Amino acid sequence: MLDRLDPLVIGECVADIVRLPGAADRVHPGGSPANVAYGLARLGHGATLLTQLGPDDNGRLLRDHLAGAGVEVRTDGAAAPTPSAAVTLDSGGRASYTFEITWTLAPVTLDRPPRHVHTGSLATVMEPGAATVLAAVESLRTSATVSYDPNVRPELMGDHDAAVRKAERCVALSDVVKASDEDLEWLYPDLDPQEAAERWLATGPAVVLVTRGGDGALAVLPGGQVTVGALPTHVVDTVGAGDAFMSGTLHALTAHGLLGPDGRERLRSLDRATVTDVLRHAAACAAVTVARAGANPPDEAELKAALRAVP
């Protein structure tokens, strides 16, 4: 079994400007792929993030934040402003976003081939950078496992049919796919989220995970499905919850020796006990994250404590 995944994460960093009624704006580091890289580093993995950051205050904030967890940040050298998103929270802590973002990622030469690649979100749909991401995943998947999270942001997805085609292409290249029920409802409004997950499974992944907020999560795999409930917690906000779930998933799959070039075949024969354990770890990561402000996932000690607290 692997202790460290040392993945390559490809995707955007975003400065989340959190706005609450009657309070001053707060800037939190964000961006779904960046959050996943940060979460993996917090759990002891040597994550590298290939992204774009501007030479501005938000860019420096994001670099310092990621480096503080041990994430190695690689960029293509572009000098565009750091992407930002105004995050408005409702009374239940649920987030809505208004974005100012461009994504023009150019090819970057890597020092070493990764054992695992994760991507998703805006980086896989916004051109011209999305074409670079897709080409990189296609090239790297010959020697690495791949995970993908569409993390749908309707305001920035562009043409619906084109966005669906891009998502389906990423799914077909992936070994592990995670999406929220809201993602799937936007992509496939005429399908139940479980039916959409089964459709994706048939195109190539070993497992498709569906998060369902307070209703827990579902794993769809060739042998059937596995569900877990959400862990009890006090919700401060939901910012970064899905990303924490993703990093917890990859952490647990690594512990079971199911990622990397040596794990791909074993991943194709997942058993229910292993899937349940992976979902419990992922749900625990999400529960810790929603109990505090911003995309602030647990470290390994906090994850273990959260798991011990649940029967």
Coordinates of C-alpha atoms in Angstrom, one line a residue:
M1 CA 0.0 0.0 0.0
L2 CA 1.1 3.6 -0.7
D3 CA 1.6 6.0 2.2
R4 CA 1.8 9.1 -0.1
L5 CA 0.1 9.7 -3.4
D6 CA 2.2 12.7 -4.5
P7 CA -0.4 13.7 -7.1
L8 CA -0.5 16.4 -9.8
V9 CA -3.6 18.5 -9.6
I10 CA -4.4 20.7 -12.7
G11 CA -6.8 23.6 -12.3
E12 CA -7.7 27.0 -11.1
C13 CA -6.9 28.9 -7.9
V14 CA -9.6 31.4 -7.0
A15 CA -9.7 34.1 -4.3
D16 CA -13.1 33.6 -2.6
I17 CA -14.4 37.0 -1.3
V18 CA -16.9 35.9 1.3
R19 CA -19.7 38.3 2.0
L20 CA -22.0 38.1 5.0
P21 CA -24.8 40.5 5.9
G22 CA -23.5 43.2 8.3
A23 CA -19.9 42.0 8.2
A24 CA -16.8 43.1 6.3
D25 CA -15.7 41.0 3.3
R26 CA -13.3 38.2 4.0
V27 CA -10.9 36.7 1.4
H28 CA -10.4 33.0 1.6
P29 CA -8.1 30.9 -0.7
G30 CA -10.3 28.8 -3.0
G31 CA -10.8 27.2 -6.4
S32 CA -11.9 23.6 -6.5
P33 CA -8.6 22.0 -7.8
A34 CA -6.5 24.2 -5.5
N35 CA -8.7 23.1 -2.6
V36 CA -8.2 19.4 -3.5
A37 CA -4.4 19.9 -3.7
Y38 CA -4.4 21.7 -0.3
G39 CA -6.6 19.0 1.3
L40 CA -4.3 16.3 0.0
A41 CA -1.2 18.1 1.3
R42 CA -2.9 18.5 4.7
L43 CA -3.4 14.8 4.7
G44 CA 0.3 14.1 4.1
H45 CA 0.6 13.9 0.4
G46 CA 3.2 15.8 -1.7
A47 CA 0.7 17.5 -4.0
T48 CA 1.8 19.6 -7.0
L49 CA -0.7 22.1 -8.4
L50 CA -0.4 23.3 -12.0
T51 CA -2.4 26.5 -12.1
Q52 CA -2.4 30.3 -13.0
L53 CA -1.7 33.0 -10.4
G54 CA -1.3 36.7 -11.0
P55 CA 1.4 39.0 -9.5
D56 CA -1.1 40.6 -7.2
D57 CA -2.2 40.5 -3.5
N58 CA -4.6 37.7 -4.1
G59 CA -2.0 35.7 -6.0
R60 CA 0.5 36.1 -3.1
L61 CA -2.2 35.1 -0.6
L62 CA -3.0 31.9 -2.5
R63 CA 0.7 31.0 -3.0
D64 CA 1.4 31.5 0.7
H65 CA -1.7 29.5 1.7
L66 CA -0.8 26.5 -0.6
A67 CA 2.9 26.6 0.3
G68 CA 1.9 26.6 4.0
A69 CA 0.4 23.1 3.6
G70 CA 3.3 21.9 1.5
V71 CA 1.8 22.2 -2.0
E72 CA 4.3 22.8 -4.8
V73 CA 2.8 25.4 -7.1
R74 CA 3.7 25.4 -10.8
T75 CA 2.4 28.0 -13.2
D76 CA 2.8 28.7 -16.9
G77 CA 4.1 32.2 -16.2
A78 CA 1.0 34.1 -17.4
A79 CA 0.6 37.5 -15.8
A80 CA -3.3 37.7 -15.9
P81 CA -5.0 38.8 -12.6
T82 CA -5.6 36.1 -10.1
P83 CA -9.2 34.8 -10.5
S84 CA -11.7 35.8 -7.9
A85 CA -15.2 34.9 -6.8
A86 CA -17.7 36.8 -4.6
V87 CA -19.2 34.1 -2.3
T88 CA -22.6 35.0 -0.8
L89 CA -23.8 32.7 2.1
D90 CA -27.4 32.2 2.9
S91 CA -28.8 31.5 6.4
G92 CA -28.0 27.8 6.1
G93 CA -24.4 28.5 5.1
R94 CA -24.9 27.5 1.5
A95 CA -22.7 29.3 -1.0
S96 CA -23.5 31.1 -4.3
Y97 CA -20.8 32.6 -6.5
T98 CA -20.1 35.5 -8.8
F99 CA -16.9 35.0 -10.8
E100 CA -14.2 37.2 -12.3
I101 CA -12.0 34.6 -14.0
T102 CA -10.0 33.8 -17.1
W103 CA -8.3 30.5 -17.8
T104 CA -5.5 30.5 -20.5
L105 CA -3.3 27.8 -19.2
A106 CA -0.4 27.0 -21.6
P107 CA 1.5 23.6 -21.6
V108 CA 4.1 23.2 -18.9
T109 CA 7.0 20.7 -18.8
L110 CA 7.0 18.6 -15.7
D111 CA 10.1 17.6 -13.7
R112 CA 8.7 14.1 -13.1
P113 CA 5.7 12.0 -14.2
P114 CA 3.0 11.9 -11.6
R115 CA 1.4 8.6 -10.3
H116 CA -2.0 10.3 -10.1
V117 CA -3.6 13.3 -11.8
H118 CA -6.7 15.1 -10.6
T119 CA -8.6 17.8 -12.5
G120 CA -12.0 19.3 -12.9
S121 CA -14.1 22.4 -12.4
L122 CA -13.7 25.5 -14.5
A123 CA -10.3 24.4 -15.8
T124 CA -11.9 21.7 -17.9
V125 CA -14.5 23.8 -19.6
M126 CA -13.1 27.4 -20.0
E127 CA -11.2 27.9 -23.2
P128 CA -8.4 28.2 -24.2
G129 CA -7.0 26.6 -21.1
A130 CA -9.4 23.7 -21.1
A131 CA -7.7 22.3 -24.2
T132 CA -4.4 22.3 -22.5
V133 CA -5.8 20.4 -19.5
L134 CA -7.4 17.8 -21.6
A135 CA -4.3 17.2 -23.6
A136 CA -2.2 16.9 -20.4
V137 CA -4.6 14.3 -18.9
E138 CA -4.7 12.3 -22.2
S139 CA -0.9 12.2 -22.2
L140 CA -0.4 11.4 -18.5
R141 CA -3.1 8.8 -18.0
T142 CA -0.9 6.2 -19.7
S143 CA 1.2 6.1 -16.6
A144 CA -1.1 7.6 -13.9
T145 CA -4.6 7.1 -12.5
V146 CA -7.0 10.0 -13.1
S147 CA -9.7 11.5 -11.0
Y148 CA -12.2 14.2 -12.1
D149 CA -14.8 16.4 -10.4
P150 CA -16.9 18.6 -12.8
N151 CA -17.8 21.0 -9.9
V152 CA -20.4 22.7 -12.1
R153 CA -20.7 26.5 -12.0
P154 CA -23.6 27.3 -14.3
E155 CA -22.6 30.9 -14.8
L156 CA -19.3 29.9 -16.4
M157 CA -20.1 26.7 -18.2
G158 CA -21.0 28.3 -21.5
D159 CA -23.2 26.4 -24.0
H160 CA -24.9 23.5 -22.1
D161 CA -24.4 20.8 -24.8
A162 CA -20.7 21.7 -25.2
A163 CA -20.2 21.6 -21.4
V164 CA -21.8 18.2 -21.3
R165 CA -19.5 16.9 -24.1
K166 CA -16.5 18.2 -22.2
A167 CA -17.6 16.6 -19.0
E168 CA -18.2 13.3 -20.7
R169 CA -14.8 13.4 -22.3
C170 CA -13.2 13.9 -18.9
V171 CA -15.2 11.1 -17.4
A172 CA -14.1 8.7 -20.1
L173 CA -10.5 9.5 -19.3
S174 CA -10.9 9.0 -15.6
D175 CA -10.7 6.1 -13.1
V176 CA -12.5 7.9 -10.3
V177 CA -15.2 10.5 -10.8
K178 CA -17.0 12.5 -8.1
A179 CA -19.9 14.9 -8.7
S180 CA -22.7 16.4 -6.6
D181 CA -26.3 15.7 -7.2
E182 CA -26.7 19.3 -8.2
D183 CA -23.9 18.9 -10.8
L184 CA -25.6 16.0 -12.4
E185 CA -29.0 17.7 -12.3
W186 CA -27.6 20.6 -14.2
L187 CA -25.8 18.4 -16.7
Y188 CA -28.7 16.0 -17.2
P189 CA -31.9 17.7 -16.2
D190 CA -34.0 14.8 -17.5
L191 CA -32.1 12.1 -15.5
D192 CA -32.1 11.2 -11.8
P193 CA -28.6 11.8 -10.5
Q194 CA -28.1 8.0 -9.9
E195 CA -29.1 7.3 -13.5
A196 CA -26.6 9.9 -14.7
A197 CA -23.9 8.3 -12.5
E198 CA -24.7 4.9 -14.0
R199 CA -24.4 6.4 -17.5
W200 CA -21.0 7.8 -16.7
L201 CA -19.8 4.5 -15.1
A202 CA -20.6 2.7 -18.4
T203 CA -18.1 5.0 -20.2
G204 CA -14.9 4.0 -18.4
P205 CA -14.5 4.9 -14.7
A206 CA -14.0 2.3 -12.0
V207 CA -16.3 4.2 -9.7
V208 CA -18.6 7.2 -9.7
L209 CA -19.3 9.0 -6.4
V210 CA -22.3 11.3 -5.9
T211 CA -22.4 13.6 -3.0
R212 CA -25.9 14.5 -1.7
G213 CA -25.4 17.2 0.9
G214 CA -27.1 16.3 4.2
D215 CA -28.3 13.0 2.6
G216 CA -24.8 11.6 2.5
A217 CA -23.1 10.1 -0.5
L218 CA -23.5 7.3 -3.1
A219 CA -20.9 5.2 -4.9
V220 CA -21.9 3.6 -8.1
L221 CA -19.7 0.7 -9.3
P222 CA -20.1 -2.3 -11.6
G223 CA -21.2 -4.5 -8.7
G224 CA -23.9 -2.2 -7.6
Q225 CA -24.0 0.8 -5.3
V226 CA -22.9 1.7 -1.7
T227 CA -24.4 4.6 0.3
V228 CA -23.3 6.3 3.5
G229 CA -25.1 9.0 5.5
A230 CA -23.6 12.4 6.2
L231 CA -21.7 12.6 9.5
P232 CA -23.5 14.7 12.2
T233 CA -21.9 18.2 12.4
H234 CA -22.7 21.9 13.0
V235 CA -22.6 23.6 9.6
V236 CA -20.9 27.0 9.5
D237 CA -20.7 27.1 5.7
T238 CA -20.4 24.6 2.9
V239 CA -17.5 26.3 1.1
G240 CA -15.0 23.6 0.0
A241 CA -17.0 20.7 1.3
G242 CA -17.1 18.8 -2.0
D243 CA -13.4 19.4 -2.5
A244 CA -12.6 18.0 1.0
F245 CA -14.7 15.0 0.1
M246 CA -12.6 14.5 -3.0
S247 CA -9.3 14.8 -1.2
G248 CA -10.6 12.4 1.5
T249 CA -11.6 10.0 -1.2
L250 CA -8.1 10.0 -2.8
H251 CA -6.4 9.8 0.6
A252 CA -8.4 6.7 1.5
L253 CA -8.0 5.1 -2.0
T254 CA -4.2 5.6 -1.6
A255 CA -4.2 3.9 1.8
H256 CA -5.9 0.9 0.1
G257 CA -3.2 0.8 -2.6
L258 CA -5.8 1.6 -5.3
L259 CA -4.2 4.6 -7.1
G260 CA -1.1 5.0 -9.2
P261 CA -0.2 2.8 -12.1
D262 CA 0.1 -0.2 -9.9
G263 CA -3.4 0.3 -8.4
R264 CA -5.5 0.8 -11.5
E265 CA -6.3 -2.9 -12.0
R266 CA -7.2 -3.4 -8.3
L267 CA -9.4 -0.3 -8.5
R268 CA -11.4 -2.1 -11.2
S269 CA -12.4 -4.8 -8.6
L270 CA -13.5 -2.7 -5.7
D271 CA -15.4 -4.5 -2.9
R272 CA -18.2 -3.0 -0.9
A273 CA -16.2 -2.9 2.4
T274 CA -13.4 -0.9 0.8
V275 CA -15.9 1.5 -0.9
T276 CA -17.7 2.0 2.4
D277 CA -14.4 2.8 4.1
V278 CA -13.5 5.3 1.4
L279 CA -16.9 7.0 1.6
R280 CA -16.6 7.2 5.4
H281 CA -13.2 8.9 5.1
A282 CA -14.5 11.3 2.5
A283 CA -17.6 12.1 4.5
A284 CA -15.5 12.8 7.6
C285 CA -13.3 15.2 5.7
A286 CA -16.4 17.1 4.4
A287 CA -18.0 17.1 7.9
V288 CA -14.9 18.7 9.5
T289 CA -14.7 21.3 6.7
V290 CA -18.3 22.5 6.9
A291 CA -18.0 22.9 10.7
R292 CA -15.6 25.9 10.2
A293 CA -15.4 28.9 7.9
G294 CA -14.0 28.7 4.4
A295 CA -12.3 25.8 2.5
N296 CA -10.4 24.6 5.6
P297 CA -10.1 20.8 5.3
P298 CA -8.7 18.5 8.1
D299 CA -5.2 17.3 8.6
E300 CA -4.7 13.6 9.2
A301 CA -5.0 13.9 13.0
E302 CA -8.3 15.8 12.7
L303 CA -9.6 13.2 10.2
K304 CA -8.8 10.3 12.6
A305 CA -10.5 12.2 15.4
A306 CA -13.6 12.7 13.3
L307 CA -13.8 9.0 12.4
R308 CA -13.4 8.0 16.0
A309 CA -16.3 10.2 17.0
V310 CA -18.7 8.3 14.7
P311 CA -20.0 4.9 15.7

